[in-house]
């Protein structure tokens, strides 16, 4: 299947339906001579574009709304504008959430506000208080309450916060590290309810628990086929909350379900098998009464890991609400 966007390299697509159109908020990959490493230094993104379309027909045009935020626009950022997301607030404005390294090289999460879903966006001068790590994913529940999910291992630095909050940062865990020992449980992604103005956390950050269905216990740290690595996403279908994510070094997109936006979530299975390229990152959105998976791969760049392209596929649920895996012949 061909990429949605071919004139730029784009990745980590966060898709939402605003004003009857699908808006896509991706990372903007660029050429670099930085060598590949497990810290992710080669993913040296410096700005964001927003894209939109009124149809997911393969022949439908996708509009590039241009650059909506740059590194140099954000006072606290040093580099690496990684995977973003966006949400509409109760005030009708649109909020772009993004991770980046601060001046000390530590990932934080920032927010920028715009009057339109396509931006442009004006950033707050400081990151969200108490934020850390990467891959913010915003979710507005049916009651209007907004939440922010986030976290990523290795280069995303989540393993540096094993004691639970931003003040417990432990630089000795920097690099491709995570808990690993018999009986150790996987580190969970994080979530916090957002304030009504969408600019800050309204509560202490919580760790999400993903349970193994066969035991009812948290997934083991050494279970790399199922443990959370990065790319948090939340969607709701009926009364069920679907938390989906990437397993990182085993390259699967998986999901888990629960009855609350805080979890706990029980592992449900794989959505997508490994694609060409090291990373896998996605979003799931309902549009025109059908459900869609946005993701990326490296086919357009012929396998260059840091030059990725956004794709979209329709997904389906069975009668029990389980997400059916995307058939390999549709990749």
XYZ file of C-alpha atoms in Angstrom:
331
model
C 0.000 0.000 0.000
C 1.329 3.428 -0.967
C 2.157 6.091 1.639
C -0.329 8.885 2.251
C 2.423 11.505 2.019
C 5.314 11.191 -0.446
C 6.871 14.684 -0.766
C 8.204 14.545 2.805
C 9.214 11.795 5.175
C 6.668 11.566 7.979
C 6.251 9.209 10.934
C 4.415 8.601 14.206
C 1.028 9.711 12.843
C -1.551 10.920 15.346
C -4.887 11.163 13.544
C -8.060 12.908 14.726
C -11.336 13.949 13.171
C -11.960 17.669 13.512
C -14.646 19.600 11.636
C -15.440 16.600 9.431
C -11.860 16.115 8.210
C -9.083 13.786 9.250
C -6.113 15.759 10.578
C -2.762 14.009 10.854
C -0.086 15.223 13.262
C 3.141 13.342 12.442
C 6.829 13.682 13.098
C 8.782 15.171 10.191
C 11.792 12.959 9.446
C 14.791 14.506 7.730
C 18.116 13.443 6.273
C 20.984 13.311 8.759
C 24.521 11.973 8.906
C 24.056 10.897 12.537
C 24.786 7.182 12.761
C 22.063 4.785 13.907
C 22.154 3.967 17.606
C 19.763 2.590 20.232
C 19.478 6.027 21.843
C 17.639 7.342 18.773
C 20.007 10.233 18.015
C 19.441 9.735 14.277
C 15.812 10.781 14.702
C 16.750 14.456 14.560
C 13.444 16.123 13.714
C 13.270 19.931 13.847
C 9.703 20.973 12.977
C 6.107 19.809 12.576
C 3.748 19.834 9.600
C 0.000 19.176 9.814
C -1.866 17.291 7.084
C -5.570 16.795 6.431
C -7.993 15.078 4.085
C -11.748 14.775 3.703
C -11.542 11.186 2.433
C -9.417 8.110 3.085
C -9.954 6.849 -0.431
C -6.462 6.081 -1.846
C -7.019 8.599 -4.640
C -8.075 11.441 -2.335
C -5.677 14.383 -1.985
C -3.921 15.047 1.325
C -3.330 18.711 2.118
C 0.006 19.771 3.629
C -0.744 22.785 5.816
C 2.947 23.567 6.090
C 5.240 24.076 9.062
C 3.233 24.844 12.197
C 5.965 24.754 14.870
C 9.790 24.810 14.821
C 12.523 24.069 17.337
C 13.584 27.694 17.329
C 10.042 28.764 18.290
C 10.218 26.951 21.641
C 12.423 28.594 24.315
C 13.064 25.489 26.426
C 13.912 23.052 23.610
C 17.400 22.052 22.465
C 16.561 19.411 19.819
C 14.519 16.402 18.679
C 10.873 17.252 18.150
C 9.612 13.686 18.315
C 6.102 12.187 18.008
C 3.328 14.764 18.694
C -0.417 14.657 19.200
C -3.287 17.149 19.300
C -6.640 17.677 20.994
C -9.483 20.154 20.990
C -10.187 21.850 24.305
C -13.472 22.875 25.854
C -12.691 26.427 24.711
C -12.715 25.342 21.054
C -8.984 25.891 20.627
C -6.555 23.196 19.518
C -3.615 21.978 21.571
C -0.469 20.391 20.128
C 1.478 18.192 22.571
C 5.075 17.380 21.742
C 8.194 15.884 23.329
C 11.662 17.360 22.990
C 14.963 17.515 24.810
C 15.421 20.479 27.111
C 18.695 22.394 27.388
C 20.112 19.631 29.628
C 19.227 16.878 27.167
C 16.279 15.563 29.197
C 13.009 14.841 27.391
C 10.015 16.884 28.524
C 6.566 17.411 27.031
C 5.407 20.786 25.804
C 2.119 22.226 24.632
C 1.297 24.790 21.951
C -2.098 26.334 21.190
C -3.804 27.328 17.950
C -7.177 28.595 16.818
C -7.462 26.053 14.017
C -6.723 22.302 13.852
C -4.080 22.984 11.193
C -2.356 25.590 13.344
C -0.135 27.503 13.439
C 0.583 26.824 17.103
C 2.106 29.089 19.739
C 4.101 27.179 22.386
C 4.069 27.749 26.109
C 7.466 29.080 27.231
C 8.055 26.120 29.580
C 7.265 22.383 29.382
C 4.306 20.916 31.245
C 5.176 20.784 34.953
C 5.965 17.235 36.043
C 6.254 15.935 32.479
C 8.980 13.621 31.257
C 9.815 11.066 28.562
C 8.213 11.011 25.084
C 5.233 10.131 22.873
C 2.384 12.198 24.318
C -1.043 10.927 23.245
C -4.055 13.054 24.091
C -7.473 11.536 24.664
C -10.719 13.411 25.268
C -13.336 11.130 26.804
C -17.031 11.238 25.978
C -17.638 13.356 29.095
C -15.212 16.004 27.790
C -12.395 15.203 30.228
C -8.960 15.225 28.623
C -6.026 12.961 29.506
C -2.423 12.755 28.368
C -0.656 9.404 27.995
C 3.106 9.226 27.484
C 6.342 7.284 27.916
C 9.056 5.518 25.990
C 11.968 3.278 26.943
C 15.650 3.483 25.980
C 16.116 6.788 24.119
C 12.768 7.948 25.487
C 14.208 7.857 29.030
C 11.181 6.326 30.791
C 13.472 3.871 32.601
C 15.075 6.861 34.364
C 11.834 7.415 36.328
C 11.284 4.084 38.044
C 10.365 5.811 41.305
C 7.417 7.422 39.643
C 7.719 11.175 39.089
C 9.809 13.817 37.348
C 11.846 14.614 40.461
C 13.217 11.047 40.631
C 15.172 11.227 37.359
C 18.136 8.828 37.490
C 20.678 9.495 34.752
C 22.457 6.195 35.427
C 19.631 4.500 33.496
C 20.191 6.517 30.306
C 20.637 4.478 27.123
C 19.164 1.186 25.898
C 18.306 -0.041 29.389
C 15.210 -1.323 31.187
C 14.450 -3.631 34.124
C 15.370 -7.242 33.384
C 15.429 -10.039 35.914
C 13.326 -13.077 36.848
C 10.069 -11.831 38.298
C 10.652 -8.165 37.406
C 7.574 -6.437 36.026
C 7.572 -4.232 32.965
C 7.595 -0.486 33.382
C 4.199 0.930 32.502
C 3.287 3.948 30.406
C 2.097 7.057 32.205
C -1.158 9.015 32.257
C -2.480 12.176 33.871
C -5.736 14.056 33.665
C -5.314 17.494 32.066
C -6.491 20.773 33.536
C -9.527 22.394 31.968
C -7.282 24.837 30.113
C -5.294 21.873 28.642
C -1.910 23.361 29.603
C -0.968 21.334 32.711
C -1.518 18.074 34.567
C -4.447 18.253 36.976
C -3.090 15.453 39.166
C -0.011 13.415 39.935
C 1.167 11.283 37.031
C 0.008 7.659 37.309
C 1.644 4.483 36.005
C -0.578 2.289 33.851
C -0.655 -1.457 34.473
C -0.963 -3.889 31.544
C -2.036 -7.334 32.708
C -1.270 -10.719 31.182
C -4.658 -12.388 30.514
C -3.429 -15.842 31.491
C -2.355 -14.764 34.992
C -4.106 -11.481 35.744
C -0.702 -10.174 36.834
C 1.357 -7.335 35.286
C 3.336 -8.335 32.203
C 6.927 -9.351 32.930
C 9.768 -7.008 32.025
C 11.448 -9.756 29.980
C 8.296 -10.399 27.908
C 9.435 -8.179 25.040
C 6.711 -9.475 22.723
C 4.031 -7.906 24.927
C 5.540 -5.322 27.265
C 5.077 -1.602 26.635
C 8.000 0.160 24.955
C 6.610 3.392 23.429
C 3.870 4.855 21.173
C 0.950 5.074 23.603
C -2.489 5.575 22.058
C -5.981 5.552 23.533
C -9.315 5.197 21.793
C -12.771 4.287 23.027
C -15.324 2.074 21.318
C -18.622 1.740 23.136
C -17.781 1.528 26.826
C -14.377 -0.117 26.271
C -11.080 1.741 26.459
C -8.410 0.468 24.062
C -4.817 1.238 25.013
C -2.454 0.411 22.141
C 1.311 0.644 21.943
C 4.568 -0.506 20.366
C 6.754 -3.255 21.823
C 9.885 -1.545 20.468
C 12.699 -4.027 19.928
C 10.263 -6.818 18.981
C 8.466 -4.425 16.570
C 4.794 -5.269 17.222
C 1.783 -2.991 17.586
C -0.358 -4.410 20.387
C -3.433 -3.430 22.353
C -5.008 -3.960 25.748
C -8.507 -3.185 27.004
C -10.024 -1.833 30.185
C -13.071 -0.212 31.734
C -11.399 3.059 32.754
C -9.034 5.544 31.065
C -6.601 4.786 33.894
C -6.722 1.021 33.406
C -5.746 -1.537 34.411
C -5.699 -2.890 30.873
C -5.631 -6.551 29.910
C -3.451 -7.506 26.961
C -5.604 -8.307 23.936
C -3.227 -9.184 21.108
C -1.341 -7.802 18.135
C -2.726 -5.332 15.640
C 0.265 -5.136 13.287
C 3.237 -7.421 12.723
C 6.716 -5.898 12.149
C 7.027 -3.574 9.157
C 10.139 -2.456 7.266
C 12.142 -0.265 9.641
C 13.034 -0.426 13.326
C 10.244 1.676 14.815
C 6.501 1.190 14.657
C 4.080 3.872 15.840
C 0.408 4.454 15.163
C -2.992 5.911 15.939
C -6.542 4.591 15.635
C -9.504 6.762 14.704
C -13.124 6.382 13.639
C -14.055 8.255 10.450
C -17.258 7.954 8.438
C -18.406 4.976 10.543
C -15.232 2.957 9.836
C -12.142 2.424 11.970
C -8.673 3.242 10.665
C -5.108 2.452 11.697
C -2.490 5.060 10.831
C 1.118 3.873 11.068
C 4.462 4.213 9.299
C 7.150 2.153 7.611
C 10.375 2.720 5.675
C 9.431 1.362 2.251
C 9.636 4.757 0.516
C 13.219 5.262 1.757
C 14.079 1.624 0.971
C 14.678 0.714 4.577
C 16.388 3.801 6.056
C 15.223 3.616 9.673
C 14.965 7.353 10.300
C 13.200 8.164 6.995
C 9.670 6.887 7.388
C 6.319 7.344 5.668
C 2.744 7.406 6.964
C 0.229 4.817 5.790
C -3.387 4.032 6.675
C -5.401 0.807 6.769
C -8.943 -0.047 7.752
C -9.244 -2.252 10.834
C -12.075 -4.427 12.091
C -13.393 -5.819 15.380
C -14.956 -9.190 16.057
C -18.246 -9.701 17.898
C -16.436 -9.675 21.246
C -14.750 -6.342 20.536
C -11.308 -7.781 19.812
C -9.255 -5.955 17.182
C -8.519 -8.266 14.267
C -4.861 -8.285 13.169
C -4.158 -6.480 9.907
C -3.539 -9.130 7.218
C 0.095 -9.149 6.096
C -0.930 -8.820 2.436
C -2.345 -5.358 3.266
C 0.959 -3.942 4.482
